[in-house]
Amino acid sequence: MTDVIVRPEGPLAKGSDRRAAIAFRPGGSAANQAAWLAAFGAEVDFVARVGAADVGSEAARLKAAGVTPWLAGDAELETGRLIALIDKSGERSFFTDRGANEALEADDIPDRLIADAGLIHLSGYSFFAPSPRGAVRDVMRRAEAKPVSVDPASAEFLREAGADNFLAWTRGAAILFPNSEEAAILAGSDDPETQCARLAALYPLVVIKRGAAGCEAAEGARRWRVSAPKVEAIDTTGAGDAFVAAFLAARLAGADIEAALERAAAAGALASTIVGGRPRATPGAPSGV
């Protein structure tokens, strides 16, 4: 995705102007996660579909971030685009045009990538349209015993798709990474413990991102909770992506769940101090994490 980050000086002036800081950044939840994973030292192969004209430039960006790209070029659809409106607290609201993402196919994902992977991570966005949903469900089938993790990605798209459908599509995943709102939708409850209990009955490990309230993990009846570091957020775009990447990188390196949560919370906090969804410095671990 190409992200257009808009930070207005005040509320929308309907029918008129409002000064704003506007930045263009490479984005896309899965691509952000891949870049953060590489920044935390993981070897990452990333599969996506972009507009045919952008294959070279997008591949170069990913390579510069330490990610090995596998990009299919779409002759009809352009690379996805997103407008992120950022309020004074750093909270973001998105206007999303998925573009070529909607046409991802199973053939875009080579068997050898699946065979060589230590873990397969799927963005929840891939489940919200028929073609990419078929592709990632096929990946889960081909993965067999390999661990698969899923980030639900969008509360609003979850509501549109239906919680029961999403739970059925992702059955068999080893880790689920919802945020608080997504957990409430999937569990049918606003109560944090009920969310943990219901989702932990469906997935071996559930890790819930709760923003400034911290994070928690549930594995059966076991629970882990970690507070969020105090930071002055300027843009929360990609904070959840950094969180997921840090957690996965830590676990792949042998960290226990509590240590992985602590690293994830620190990464999410760091990402909220950066405009855009990807790390500043690549490759190599970002400063402060």
mmCIF file of C-alpha atoms in Angstrom:
data_model
loop_
_atom_site.group_PDB
_atom_site.id
_atom_site.type_symbol
_atom_site.label_atom_id
_atom_site.label_comp_id
_atom_site.label_asym_id
_atom_site.label_seq_id
_atom_site.Cartn_x
_atom_site.Cartn_y
_atom_site.Cartn_z
ATOM 1 C CA MET A 1 0.000 0.000 0.000
ATOM 2 C CA THR A 2 0.939 3.625 -0.416
ATOM 3 C CA ASP A 3 -0.027 5.597 2.707
ATOM 4 C CA VAL A 4 -0.978 9.260 2.634
ATOM 5 C CA ILE A 5 -0.548 10.447 6.243
ATOM 6 C CA VAL A 6 -2.594 13.561 7.035
ATOM 7 C CA ARG A 7 -2.093 15.403 10.340
ATOM 8 C CA PRO A 8 -4.479 18.375 10.346
ATOM 9 C CA GLU A 9 -4.002 21.375 12.641
ATOM 10 C CA GLY A 10 -7.624 21.181 13.735
ATOM 11 C CA PRO A 11 -10.992 19.598 12.938
ATOM 12 C CA LEU A 12 -12.245 19.182 9.384
ATOM 13 C CA ALA A 13 -13.512 22.487 7.958
ATOM 14 C CA LYS A 14 -16.379 21.149 5.862
ATOM 15 C CA GLY A 15 -16.510 22.915 2.503
ATOM 16 C CA SER A 16 -13.296 24.842 3.176
ATOM 17 C CA ASP A 17 -9.607 24.477 4.113
ATOM 18 C CA ARG A 18 -7.609 23.231 7.059
ATOM 19 C CA ARG A 19 -3.827 23.370 7.179
ATOM 20 C CA ALA A 20 -2.209 19.964 7.601
ATOM 21 C CA ALA A 21 1.128 18.166 7.470
ATOM 22 C CA ILE A 22 0.892 15.568 4.691
ATOM 23 C CA ALA A 23 3.418 12.781 4.126
ATOM 24 C CA PHE A 24 3.604 9.890 1.673
ATOM 25 C CA ARG A 25 4.931 6.646 3.144
ATOM 26 C CA PRO A 26 5.180 3.010 2.036
ATOM 27 C CA GLY A 27 2.572 1.044 3.964
ATOM 28 C CA GLY A 28 0.278 -1.943 4.122
ATOM 29 C CA SER A 29 -0.093 -3.875 7.358
ATOM 30 C CA ALA A 30 1.647 -7.042 6.159
ATOM 31 C CA ALA A 31 4.448 -5.089 4.471
ATOM 32 C CA ASN A 32 4.938 -3.023 7.628
ATOM 33 C CA GLN A 33 5.137 -6.203 9.693
ATOM 34 C CA ALA A 34 7.686 -7.660 7.284
ATOM 35 C CA ALA A 35 9.858 -4.532 7.552
ATOM 36 C CA TRP A 36 9.677 -4.529 11.352
ATOM 37 C CA LEU A 37 10.451 -8.272 11.480
ATOM 38 C CA ALA A 38 13.569 -7.673 9.403
ATOM 39 C CA ALA A 39 14.513 -4.741 11.638
ATOM 40 C CA PHE A 40 14.334 -7.098 14.624
ATOM 41 C CA GLY A 41 16.676 -9.569 12.955
ATOM 42 C CA ALA A 42 14.298 -12.099 11.385
ATOM 43 C CA GLU A 43 14.778 -13.447 7.857
ATOM 44 C CA VAL A 44 11.587 -12.498 6.017
ATOM 45 C CA ASP A 45 10.037 -13.415 2.685
ATOM 46 C CA PHE A 46 7.071 -11.201 1.810
ATOM 47 C CA VAL A 47 4.388 -12.011 -0.772
ATOM 48 C CA ALA A 48 1.970 -9.442 -2.184
ATOM 49 C CA ARG A 49 0.340 -8.173 -5.363
ATOM 50 C CA VAL A 50 0.907 -4.607 -6.566
ATOM 51 C CA GLY A 51 0.258 -2.632 -9.727
ATOM 52 C CA ALA A 52 2.515 -3.869 -12.533
ATOM 53 C CA ALA A 53 4.203 -0.457 -12.864
ATOM 54 C CA ASP A 54 5.262 -0.532 -9.188
ATOM 55 C CA VAL A 55 6.885 -3.973 -8.944
ATOM 56 C CA GLY A 56 10.433 -2.652 -9.282
ATOM 57 C CA SER A 57 10.113 0.318 -6.926
ATOM 58 C CA GLU A 58 8.199 -1.595 -4.253
ATOM 59 C CA ALA A 59 10.656 -4.505 -4.424
ATOM 60 C CA ALA A 60 13.553 -2.074 -3.999
ATOM 61 C CA ARG A 61 11.954 -0.534 -0.898
ATOM 62 C CA LEU A 62 11.442 -3.938 0.669
ATOM 63 C CA LYS A 63 14.989 -5.046 -0.120
ATOM 64 C CA ALA A 64 16.312 -1.845 1.468
ATOM 65 C CA ALA A 65 14.344 -2.813 4.595
ATOM 66 C CA GLY A 66 16.016 -6.240 4.681
ATOM 67 C CA VAL A 67 12.966 -8.097 3.315
ATOM 68 C CA THR A 68 13.032 -10.575 0.417
ATOM 69 C CA PRO A 69 10.104 -9.568 -1.835
ATOM 70 C CA TRP A 70 7.911 -11.843 -3.946
ATOM 71 C CA LEU A 71 5.670 -9.380 -5.742
ATOM 72 C CA ALA A 72 3.129 -10.225 -8.418
ATOM 73 C CA GLY A 73 2.356 -7.381 -10.814
ATOM 74 C CA ASP A 74 -1.289 -6.782 -11.654
ATOM 75 C CA ALA A 75 -1.923 -5.490 -15.182
ATOM 76 C CA GLU A 76 -5.351 -4.029 -14.337
ATOM 77 C CA LEU A 77 -5.366 -2.902 -10.712
ATOM 78 C CA GLU A 78 -3.078 -0.267 -9.208
ATOM 79 C CA THR A 79 -1.143 -0.660 -5.977
ATOM 80 C CA GLY A 80 -3.402 -0.158 -2.971
ATOM 81 C CA ARG A 81 -3.671 3.292 -1.411
ATOM 82 C CA LEU A 82 -4.691 4.507 2.020
ATOM 83 C CA ILE A 83 -5.383 7.907 3.570
ATOM 84 C CA ALA A 84 -4.694 8.036 7.301
ATOM 85 C CA LEU A 85 -6.195 10.957 9.211
ATOM 86 C CA ILE A 86 -4.243 11.476 12.442
ATOM 87 C CA ASP A 87 -5.793 13.347 15.376
ATOM 88 C CA LYS A 88 -3.972 15.279 18.098
ATOM 89 C CA SER A 89 -3.558 12.138 20.249
ATOM 90 C CA GLY A 90 -1.901 10.255 17.391
ATOM 91 C CA GLU A 91 -4.953 8.036 16.798
ATOM 92 C CA ARG A 92 -5.547 7.237 13.141
ATOM 93 C CA SER A 93 -8.621 6.685 10.976
ATOM 94 C CA PHE A 94 -8.259 5.125 7.544
ATOM 95 C CA PHE A 95 -9.811 5.513 4.115
ATOM 96 C CA THR A 96 -8.706 2.371 2.286
ATOM 97 C CA ASP A 97 -8.513 1.439 -1.399
ATOM 98 C CA ARG A 98 -7.141 -2.101 -1.457
ATOM 99 C CA GLY A 99 -6.341 -2.029 -5.171
ATOM 100 C CA ALA A 100 -4.223 -4.953 -6.381
ATOM 101 C CA ASN A 101 -4.383 -6.566 -2.937
ATOM 102 C CA GLU A 102 -7.903 -7.703 -3.821
ATOM 103 C CA ALA A 103 -6.543 -9.864 -6.650
ATOM 104 C CA LEU A 104 -3.899 -11.894 -4.775
ATOM 105 C CA GLU A 105 -4.024 -15.523 -5.954
ATOM 106 C CA ALA A 106 -2.799 -18.833 -4.588
ATOM 107 C CA ASP A 107 -0.345 -19.084 -7.516
ATOM 108 C CA ASP A 108 1.344 -15.883 -6.265
ATOM 109 C CA ILE A 109 2.629 -17.853 -3.247
ATOM 110 C CA PRO A 110 5.281 -20.459 -4.196
ATOM 111 C CA ASP A 111 5.285 -23.868 -2.494
ATOM 112 C CA ARG A 112 8.971 -23.527 -1.657
ATOM 113 C CA LEU A 113 8.369 -20.435 0.459
ATOM 114 C CA ILE A 114 5.905 -22.375 2.555
ATOM 115 C CA ALA A 115 8.213 -25.382 2.760
ATOM 116 C CA ASP A 116 11.160 -23.262 3.921
ATOM 117 C CA ALA A 117 9.257 -21.101 6.435
ATOM 118 C CA GLY A 118 9.695 -21.425 10.181
ATOM 119 C CA LEU A 119 6.447 -19.505 10.668
ATOM 120 C CA ILE A 120 3.817 -18.133 8.284
ATOM 121 C CA HIS A 121 2.168 -14.853 9.232
ATOM 122 C CA LEU A 122 -1.044 -13.725 7.520
ATOM 123 C CA SER A 123 -2.659 -10.302 7.558
ATOM 124 C CA GLY A 124 -6.341 -10.328 8.381
ATOM 125 C CA TYR A 125 -6.926 -7.986 5.441
ATOM 126 C CA SER A 126 -6.288 -10.970 3.175
ATOM 127 C CA PHE A 127 -9.439 -12.667 4.480
ATOM 128 C CA PHE A 128 -11.828 -9.829 3.596
ATOM 129 C CA ALA A 129 -12.099 -10.353 -0.183
ATOM 130 C CA PRO A 130 -12.713 -13.606 -2.097
ATOM 131 C CA SER A 131 -9.500 -13.962 -4.125
ATOM 132 C CA PRO A 132 -6.944 -13.217 -1.372
ATOM 133 C CA ARG A 133 -9.050 -15.195 1.110
ATOM 134 C CA GLY A 134 -8.841 -18.231 -1.153
ATOM 135 C CA ALA A 135 -5.093 -17.681 -1.496
ATOM 136 C CA VAL A 136 -4.313 -17.485 2.222
ATOM 137 C CA ARG A 137 -6.660 -20.329 3.126
ATOM 138 C CA ASP A 138 -4.795 -22.382 0.545
ATOM 139 C CA VAL A 139 -1.549 -21.363 2.258
ATOM 140 C CA MET A 140 -2.926 -22.626 5.572
ATOM 141 C CA ARG A 141 -3.795 -25.914 3.911
ATOM 142 C CA ARG A 142 -0.343 -26.233 2.341
ATOM 143 C CA ALA A 143 1.354 -25.262 5.615
ATOM 144 C CA GLU A 144 0.225 -28.515 7.241
ATOM 145 C CA ALA A 145 2.054 -28.686 10.616
ATOM 146 C CA LYS A 146 3.901 -25.352 10.274
ATOM 147 C CA PRO A 147 2.730 -22.637 12.698
ATOM 148 C CA VAL A 148 0.525 -19.916 11.219
ATOM 149 C CA SER A 149 -0.208 -16.608 12.937
ATOM 150 C CA VAL A 150 -2.972 -14.162 12.002
ATOM 151 C CA ASP A 151 -3.508 -10.472 12.762
ATOM 152 C CA PRO A 152 -7.235 -9.644 12.275
ATOM 153 C CA ALA A 153 -6.172 -6.149 11.110
ATOM 154 C CA SER A 154 -9.460 -4.208 10.895
ATOM 155 C CA ALA A 155 -12.384 -4.037 13.314
ATOM 156 C CA GLU A 156 -14.691 -2.454 10.733
ATOM 157 C CA PHE A 157 -13.916 -5.085 8.094
ATOM 158 C CA LEU A 158 -14.426 -7.771 10.749
ATOM 159 C CA ARG A 159 -17.908 -6.403 11.430
ATOM 160 C CA GLU A 160 -18.682 -6.474 7.714
ATOM 161 C CA ALA A 161 -17.390 -10.032 7.250
ATOM 162 C CA GLY A 162 -18.910 -11.393 10.473
ATOM 163 C CA ALA A 163 -17.027 -12.772 13.454
ATOM 164 C CA ASP A 164 -18.184 -16.358 12.902
ATOM 165 C CA ASN A 165 -16.943 -16.288 9.317
ATOM 166 C CA PHE A 166 -13.532 -14.948 10.306
ATOM 167 C CA LEU A 167 -13.159 -17.518 13.077
ATOM 168 C CA ALA A 168 -14.014 -20.288 10.611
ATOM 169 C CA TRP A 169 -11.620 -18.972 7.951
ATOM 170 C CA THR A 170 -8.718 -18.807 10.425
ATOM 171 C CA ARG A 171 -9.395 -22.100 12.212
ATOM 172 C CA GLY A 172 -6.103 -23.925 12.672
ATOM 173 C CA ALA A 173 -3.967 -20.824 13.223
ATOM 174 C CA ALA A 174 -1.504 -21.133 16.094
ATOM 175 C CA ILE A 175 -1.525 -17.470 17.181
ATOM 176 C CA LEU A 176 -4.141 -14.724 16.932
ATOM 177 C CA PHE A 177 -3.166 -11.045 17.388
ATOM 178 C CA PRO A 178 -6.350 -8.944 17.809
ATOM 179 C CA ASN A 179 -6.489 -5.484 19.299
ATOM 180 C CA SER A 180 -9.078 -4.703 21.972
ATOM 181 C CA GLU A 181 -11.847 -3.793 19.533
ATOM 182 C CA GLU A 182 -11.196 -6.804 17.310
ATOM 183 C CA ALA A 183 -11.107 -9.095 20.348
ATOM 184 C CA ALA A 184 -14.477 -7.718 21.487
ATOM 185 C CA ILE A 185 -16.008 -8.427 18.077
ATOM 186 C CA LEU A 186 -14.561 -11.938 17.793
ATOM 187 C CA ALA A 187 -15.377 -12.917 21.390
ATOM 188 C CA GLY A 188 -18.743 -11.168 21.511
ATOM 189 C CA SER A 189 -17.805 -9.405 24.756
ATOM 190 C CA ASP A 190 -16.206 -6.185 25.999
ATOM 191 C CA ASP A 191 -14.873 -7.948 29.107
ATOM 192 C CA PRO A 192 -11.111 -8.579 28.750
ATOM 193 C CA GLU A 193 -11.101 -11.890 30.631
ATOM 194 C CA THR A 194 -14.073 -13.190 28.645
ATOM 195 C CA GLN A 195 -12.231 -12.261 25.450
ATOM 196 C CA CYS A 196 -9.161 -14.178 26.592
ATOM 197 C CA ALA A 197 -11.142 -17.238 27.655
ATOM 198 C CA ARG A 198 -13.291 -17.475 24.538
ATOM 199 C CA LEU A 199 -10.496 -16.854 22.049
ATOM 200 C CA ALA A 200 -7.988 -19.079 23.890
ATOM 201 C CA ALA A 201 -10.490 -21.901 23.479
ATOM 202 C CA LEU A 202 -10.154 -21.484 19.698
ATOM 203 C CA TYR A 203 -6.442 -20.679 19.232
ATOM 204 C CA PRO A 204 -3.419 -22.137 21.078
ATOM 205 C CA LEU A 205 -2.098 -18.628 21.822
ATOM 206 C CA VAL A 206 -3.948 -15.305 21.780
ATOM 207 C CA VAL A 207 -2.071 -12.008 22.126
ATOM 208 C CA ILE A 208 -4.270 -8.938 22.593
ATOM 209 C CA LYS A 209 -2.974 -5.427 21.870
ATOM 210 C CA ARG A 210 -4.624 -2.906 24.188
ATOM 211 C CA GLY A 211 -2.798 0.294 23.225
ATOM 212 C CA ALA A 212 -1.982 2.544 26.167
ATOM 213 C CA ALA A 213 -3.495 -0.081 28.479
ATOM 214 C CA GLY A 214 -0.723 -2.531 27.561
ATOM 215 C CA CYS A 215 -1.147 -6.048 26.263
ATOM 216 C CA GLU A 216 -1.890 -9.569 27.396
ATOM 217 C CA ALA A 217 -1.507 -13.134 26.218
ATOM 218 C CA ALA A 218 -3.697 -16.161 26.855
ATOM 219 C CA GLU A 219 -2.678 -19.774 26.438
ATOM 220 C CA GLY A 220 -5.457 -22.002 27.719
ATOM 221 C CA ALA A 221 -5.992 -20.906 31.333
ATOM 222 C CA ARG A 222 -2.612 -19.158 31.597
ATOM 223 C CA ARG A 223 -2.363 -15.364 31.374
ATOM 224 C CA TRP A 224 0.449 -12.845 30.958
ATOM 225 C CA ARG A 225 -0.001 -9.054 31.154
ATOM 226 C CA VAL A 226 2.468 -6.248 30.403
ATOM 227 C CA SER A 227 2.051 -2.488 30.738
ATOM 228 C CA ALA A 228 2.661 -0.116 27.844
ATOM 229 C CA PRO A 229 5.601 2.303 28.015
ATOM 230 C CA LYS A 230 4.662 5.978 28.359
ATOM 231 C CA VAL A 231 5.358 7.881 25.133
ATOM 232 C CA GLU A 232 4.029 10.957 23.349
ATOM 233 C CA ALA A 233 2.315 9.409 20.333
ATOM 234 C CA ILE A 234 2.281 11.363 17.080
ATOM 235 C CA ASP A 235 1.029 8.646 14.695
ATOM 236 C CA THR A 236 -0.213 5.199 15.733
ATOM 237 C CA THR A 237 -0.198 3.939 12.129
ATOM 238 C CA GLY A 238 1.833 0.728 12.199
ATOM 239 C CA ALA A 239 2.128 0.527 15.990
ATOM 240 C CA GLY A 240 0.235 -2.757 16.021
ATOM 241 C CA ASP A 241 2.377 -4.018 13.143
ATOM 242 C CA ALA A 242 5.569 -3.260 15.076
ATOM 243 C CA PHE A 243 4.060 -4.970 18.131
ATOM 244 C CA VAL A 244 3.288 -8.170 16.203
ATOM 245 C CA ALA A 245 6.689 -8.212 14.527
ATOM 246 C CA ALA A 246 8.572 -7.751 17.795
ATOM 247 C CA PHE A 247 6.575 -10.504 19.480
ATOM 248 C CA LEU A 248 7.130 -12.971 16.633
ATOM 249 C CA ALA A 249 10.824 -12.112 16.290
ATOM 250 C CA ALA A 250 11.320 -12.617 20.025
ATOM 251 C CA ARG A 251 9.524 -15.966 20.037
ATOM 252 C CA LEU A 252 11.421 -17.161 16.965
ATOM 253 C CA ALA A 253 14.641 -16.261 18.808
ATOM 254 C CA GLY A 254 13.578 -18.369 21.796
ATOM 255 C CA ALA A 255 12.128 -15.754 24.190
ATOM 256 C CA ASP A 256 9.372 -16.782 26.580
ATOM 257 C CA ILE A 257 5.912 -15.240 26.268
ATOM 258 C CA GLU A 258 6.393 -12.553 28.935
ATOM 259 C CA ALA A 259 9.684 -11.384 27.436
ATOM 260 C CA ALA A 260 8.116 -11.356 23.968
ATOM 261 C CA LEU A 261 5.224 -9.247 25.276
ATOM 262 C CA GLU A 262 7.635 -6.752 26.827
ATOM 263 C CA ARG A 263 9.543 -6.382 23.563
ATOM 264 C CA ALA A 264 6.302 -6.090 21.634
ATOM 265 C CA ALA A 265 4.949 -3.364 23.924
ATOM 266 C CA ALA A 266 8.193 -1.409 23.579
ATOM 267 C CA ALA A 267 8.104 -1.736 19.786
ATOM 268 C CA GLY A 268 4.496 -0.604 19.550
ATOM 269 C CA ALA A 269 5.269 2.425 21.686
ATOM 270 C CA LEU A 270 8.302 3.294 19.554
ATOM 271 C CA ALA A 271 6.300 3.002 16.336
ATOM 272 C CA SER A 272 3.717 5.476 17.619
ATOM 273 C CA THR A 273 6.451 8.150 17.757
ATOM 274 C CA ILE A 274 7.232 7.729 14.039
ATOM 275 C CA VAL A 275 5.198 9.147 11.136
ATOM 276 C CA GLY A 276 4.193 6.191 8.961
ATOM 277 C CA GLY A 277 4.061 2.471 9.584
ATOM 278 C CA ARG A 278 7.642 1.279 9.074
ATOM 279 C CA PRO A 279 10.867 1.578 11.101
ATOM 280 C CA ARG A 280 13.208 4.495 10.511
ATOM 281 C CA ALA A 281 16.422 2.485 10.331
ATOM 282 C CA THR A 282 16.686 -0.700 8.295
ATOM 283 C CA PRO A 283 18.155 -3.237 8.602
ATOM 284 C CA GLY A 284 19.162 -3.501 12.247
ATOM 285 C CA ALA A 285 17.103 -3.031 15.381
ATOM 286 C CA PRO A 286 15.511 0.403 15.748
ATOM 287 C CA SER A 287 16.918 2.609 18.501
ATOM 288 C CA GLY A 288 15.112 2.169 21.799
ATOM 289 C CA VAL A 289 13.950 -1.410 21.270
#
